[in-house]
mmCIF file of C-alpha atoms in Angstrom:
data_model
loop_
_atom_site.group_PDB
_atom_site.id
_atom_site.type_symbol
_atom_site.label_atom_id
_atom_site.label_comp_id
_atom_site.label_asym_id
_atom_site.label_seq_id
_atom_site.Cartn_x
_atom_site.Cartn_y
_atom_site.Cartn_z
ATOM 1 C CA UNK U 1 76.800 152.030 122.250
ATOM 2 C CA UNK U 2 75.721 148.419 122.047
ATOM 3 C CA UNK U 3 78.338 145.668 121.564
ATOM 4 C CA UNK U 4 76.953 144.932 118.080
ATOM 5 C CA UNK U 5 77.147 148.588 117.051
ATOM 6 C CA UNK U 6 80.661 148.831 118.456
ATOM 7 C CA UNK U 7 81.784 145.733 116.507
ATOM 8 C CA UNK U 8 80.243 147.126 113.331
ATOM 9 C CA UNK U 9 82.012 150.466 113.839
ATOM 10 C CA UNK U 10 85.335 148.703 114.425
ATOM 11 C CA UNK U 11 84.878 146.605 111.289
ATOM 12 C CA UNK U 12 84.101 149.752 109.299
ATOM 13 C CA UNK U 13 87.199 151.495 110.655
ATOM 14 C CA UNK U 14 89.404 148.523 109.805
ATOM 15 C CA UNK U 15 87.963 148.433 106.294
ATOM 16 C CA UNK U 16 88.696 152.142 105.900
ATOM 17 C CA UNK U 17 92.243 151.703 107.180
ATOM 18 C CA UNK U 18 93.043 149.094 104.574
ATOM 19 C CA UNK U 19 91.229 150.973 101.792
ATOM 20 C CA UNK U 20 92.842 154.313 102.633
ATOM 21 C CA UNK U 21 96.387 153.504 101.498
ATOM 22 C CA UNK U 22 95.725 154.157 97.804
ATOM 23 C CA UNK U 23 93.041 156.801 98.286
ATOM 24 C CA UNK U 24 95.214 158.923 100.527
ATOM 25 C CA UNK U 25 97.654 159.708 97.722
ATOM 26 C CA UNK U 26 94.781 160.897 95.511
ATOM 27 C CA UNK U 27 93.085 163.229 97.987
ATOM 28 C CA UNK U 28 94.694 166.383 99.390
ATOM 29 C CA UNK U 29 92.492 166.110 102.519
ATOM 30 C CA UNK U 30 94.434 163.049 103.724
ATOM 31 C CA UNK U 31 91.797 160.588 102.628
ATOM 32 C CA UNK U 32 88.540 159.258 103.989
ATOM 33 C CA UNK U 33 90.143 157.866 107.121
ATOM 34 C CA UNK U 34 91.491 161.283 108.083
ATOM 35 C CA UNK U 35 88.043 162.808 107.556
ATOM 36 C CA UNK U 36 86.393 160.011 109.576
ATOM 37 C CA UNK U 37 88.876 160.388 112.445
ATOM 38 C CA UNK U 38 88.265 164.154 112.374
ATOM 39 C CA UNK U 39 84.509 163.589 112.677
ATOM 40 C CA UNK U 40 85.011 161.110 115.526
ATOM 41 C CA UNK U 41 87.251 163.584 117.332
ATOM 42 C CA UNK U 42 84.654 166.359 116.914
ATOM 43 C CA UNK U 43 81.922 164.037 118.212
ATOM 44 C CA UNK U 44 84.117 162.912 121.115
ATOM 45 C CA UNK U 45 84.862 166.533 122.071
ATOM 46 C CA UNK U 46 81.148 167.392 122.046
ATOM 47 C CA UNK U 47 80.283 164.238 124.033
ATOM 48 C CA UNK U 48 83.045 164.774 126.596
ATOM 49 C CA UNK U 49 81.979 168.399 127.091
ATOM 50 C CA UNK U 50 78.414 167.309 127.963
ATOM 51 C CA UNK U 51 79.309 164.238 130.061
ATOM 52 C CA UNK U 52 79.483 164.470 133.858
ATOM 53 C CA UNK U 53 83.044 164.050 134.991
ATOM 54 C CA UNK U 54 84.418 162.091 137.940
ATOM 55 C CA UNK U 55 86.901 163.928 140.108
ATOM 56 C CA UNK U 56 90.449 162.620 139.948
ATOM 57 C CA UNK U 57 93.201 163.721 142.348
ATOM 58 C CA UNK U 58 95.769 166.165 140.988
ATOM 59 C CA UNK U 59 99.124 164.702 139.893
ATOM 60 C CA UNK U 60 102.068 164.875 142.232
ATOM 61 C CA UNK U 61 104.399 166.121 139.479
ATOM 62 C CA UNK U 62 104.113 167.923 136.171
ATOM 63 C CA UNK U 63 103.895 166.040 132.899
ATOM 64 C CA UNK U 64 107.090 165.812 130.898
ATOM 65 C CA UNK U 65 106.190 165.275 127.232
ATOM 66 C CA UNK U 66 108.549 163.014 125.340
ATOM 67 C CA UNK U 67 110.035 161.642 128.533
ATOM 68 C CA UNK U 68 112.680 158.987 128.832
ATOM 69 C CA UNK U 69 110.718 156.232 130.589
ATOM 70 C CA UNK U 70 113.779 154.065 131.233
ATOM 71 C CA UNK U 71 114.819 155.763 134.477
ATOM 72 C CA UNK U 72 112.715 153.623 136.800
ATOM 73 C CA UNK U 73 110.542 156.478 138.104
ATOM 74 C CA UNK U 74 107.110 157.540 136.966
ATOM 75 C CA UNK U 75 107.745 160.723 134.936
ATOM 76 C CA UNK U 76 104.101 161.889 135.021
ATOM 77 C CA UNK U 77 103.206 161.352 138.657
ATOM 78 C CA UNK U 78 100.585 158.847 137.544
ATOM 79 C CA UNK U 79 101.474 156.327 140.249
ATOM 80 C CA UNK U 80 100.162 158.618 142.975
ATOM 81 C CA UNK U 81 96.936 159.292 141.028
ATOM 82 C CA UNK U 82 96.357 155.626 140.233
ATOM 83 C CA UNK U 83 97.170 154.426 143.737
ATOM 84 C CA UNK U 84 94.824 156.998 145.315
ATOM 85 C CA UNK U 85 92.026 155.734 143.048
ATOM 86 C CA UNK U 86 92.848 152.115 143.890
ATOM 87 C CA UNK U 87 93.058 152.819 147.634
ATOM 88 C CA UNK U 88 89.666 154.566 147.522
ATOM 89 C CA UNK U 89 88.293 151.391 145.882
ATOM 90 C CA UNK U 90 89.837 149.194 148.606
ATOM 91 C CA UNK U 91 92.559 147.776 146.319
ATOM 92 C CA UNK U 92 96.293 147.278 146.808
ATOM 93 C CA UNK U 93 98.705 149.843 145.301
ATOM 94 C CA UNK U 94 100.607 149.119 142.085
ATOM 95 C CA UNK U 95 104.264 149.813 141.262
ATOM 96 C CA UNK U 96 105.689 151.690 138.285
ATOM 97 C CA UNK U 97 107.425 149.446 135.720
ATOM 98 C CA UNK U 98 109.715 151.127 133.143
ATOM 99 C CA UNK U 99 109.501 148.078 130.836
ATOM 100 C CA UNK U 100 105.733 148.461 130.588
ATOM 101 C CA UNK U 101 106.267 152.184 129.922
ATOM 102 C CA UNK U 102 108.594 151.260 127.067
ATOM 103 C CA UNK U 103 105.817 149.128 125.546
ATOM 104 C CA UNK U 104 103.415 152.029 126.075
ATOM 105 C CA UNK U 105 105.811 154.363 124.211
ATOM 106 C CA UNK U 106 105.955 151.905 121.310
ATOM 107 C CA UNK U 107 102.158 151.801 121.204
ATOM 108 C CA UNK U 108 102.007 155.607 121.086
ATOM 109 C CA UNK U 109 104.528 155.743 118.245
ATOM 110 C CA UNK U 110 102.431 153.312 116.203
ATOM 111 C CA UNK U 111 99.265 155.283 116.942
ATOM 112 C CA UNK U 112 100.974 158.520 115.942
ATOM 113 C CA UNK U 113 102.198 156.946 112.697
ATOM 114 C CA UNK U 114 98.861 155.328 111.789
ATOM 115 C CA UNK U 115 96.645 158.081 113.160
ATOM 116 C CA UNK U 116 94.262 155.682 114.882
ATOM 117 C CA UNK U 117 94.208 153.413 117.922
ATOM 118 C CA UNK U 118 96.593 150.478 117.820
ATOM 119 C CA UNK U 119 97.361 148.209 120.719
ATOM 120 C CA UNK U 120 100.841 146.850 121.371
ATOM 121 C CA UNK U 121 100.331 145.070 124.659
ATOM 122 C CA UNK U 122 102.625 142.551 126.327
ATOM 123 C CA UNK U 123 99.983 140.262 127.897
ATOM 124 C CA UNK U 124 98.138 142.532 130.255
ATOM 125 C CA UNK U 125 95.569 145.305 130.300
ATOM 126 C CA UNK U 126 95.964 148.452 128.256
ATOM 127 C CA UNK U 127 94.285 151.846 128.252
ATOM 128 C CA UNK U 128 94.812 154.283 125.413
ATOM 129 C CA UNK U 129 93.821 157.926 125.453
ATOM 130 C CA UNK U 130 93.993 160.769 122.991
ATOM 131 C CA UNK U 131 94.424 164.504 123.463
ATOM 132 C CA UNK U 132 94.520 164.806 127.249
ATOM 133 C CA UNK U 133 96.696 167.611 128.609
ATOM 134 C CA UNK U 134 98.127 165.829 131.651
ATOM 135 C CA UNK U 135 98.109 162.663 133.738
ATOM 136 C CA UNK U 136 95.217 163.834 135.891
ATOM 137 C CA UNK U 137 93.052 164.514 132.833
ATOM 138 C CA UNK U 138 93.756 161.149 131.221
ATOM 139 C CA UNK U 139 93.031 159.374 134.528
ATOM 140 C CA UNK U 140 89.747 161.259 134.763
ATOM 141 C CA UNK U 141 88.844 160.251 131.191
ATOM 142 C CA UNK U 142 89.674 156.617 131.891
ATOM 143 C CA UNK U 143 87.669 156.601 135.108
ATOM 144 C CA UNK U 144 84.642 157.884 133.146
ATOM 145 C CA UNK U 145 84.871 154.932 130.732
ATOM 146 C CA UNK U 146 83.628 151.602 132.160
ATOM 147 C CA UNK U 147 86.195 149.433 130.348
ATOM 148 C CA UNK U 148 89.138 151.702 131.115
ATOM 149 C CA UNK U 149 87.978 152.078 134.722
ATOM 150 C CA UNK U 150 87.814 148.270 135.046
ATOM 151 C CA UNK U 151 91.447 148.087 133.862
ATOM 152 C CA UNK U 152 92.657 150.756 136.315
ATOM 153 C CA UNK U 153 90.833 149.085 139.205
ATOM 154 C CA UNK U 154 91.656 145.492 138.297
ATOM 155 C CA UNK U 155 92.567 143.564 141.464
ATOM 156 C CA UNK U 156 94.869 141.307 139.421
ATOM 157 C CA UNK U 157 97.403 143.987 138.406
ATOM 158 C CA UNK U 158 100.476 144.776 140.491
ATOM 159 C CA UNK U 159 102.534 147.032 138.179
ATOM 160 C CA UNK U 160 101.972 149.529 135.406
ATOM 161 C CA UNK U 161 103.772 151.630 132.837
ATOM 162 C CA UNK U 162 102.563 154.807 131.165
ATOM 163 C CA UNK U 163 103.705 156.959 128.269
ATOM 164 C CA UNK U 164 102.670 160.222 126.652
ATOM 165 C CA UNK U 165 103.574 161.012 123.048
ATOM 166 C CA UNK U 166 104.673 161.172 120.400
ATOM 167 C CA UNK U 167 101.591 163.039 119.335
ATOM 168 C CA UNK U 168 98.642 163.499 121.685
ATOM 169 C CA UNK U 169 98.569 159.825 122.699
ATOM 170 C CA UNK U 170 98.601 158.297 126.172
ATOM 171 C CA UNK U 171 98.987 154.580 126.835
ATOM 172 C CA UNK U 172 98.919 152.693 130.115
ATOM 173 C CA UNK U 173 99.961 149.039 130.279
ATOM 174 C CA UNK U 174 99.432 146.996 133.419
ATOM 175 C CA UNK U 175 100.085 143.421 134.575
#
């Protein structure tokens, strides 16, 4: 998708978001935004199924949905996945930061409430993902996206936070 097409699509989505508030109450389907998001999700599923996939190392631990990210340890085992990817690219490892995970959780809550991507980012890079089953899958999806890959492999970051849920949302913040 060209940058101009992407900007046009974003402008259309923003227009629909603001126009949907009154229409949603009138339509039992959830409104035009819900239908549009459904179509995008169907298209994304079809595109992802036909796209070659990069191999991402398996996570060190199982995913714990709805985790308490305040404990100071990476609840999804994402640090080991991310640091293996960074090491393979010749980059320094990054440390888990529970504060950045807290921001990521807030971003997910807003996305779940609004039903569409929303970025709450405390001055850093941010990756958002939707409907991945575990940390390894979301890392694989991000590595297959040039912009998300650039964020994961940024030489300027030294710490990250990650959150899953509420809803099917993943967010990674890094500084």
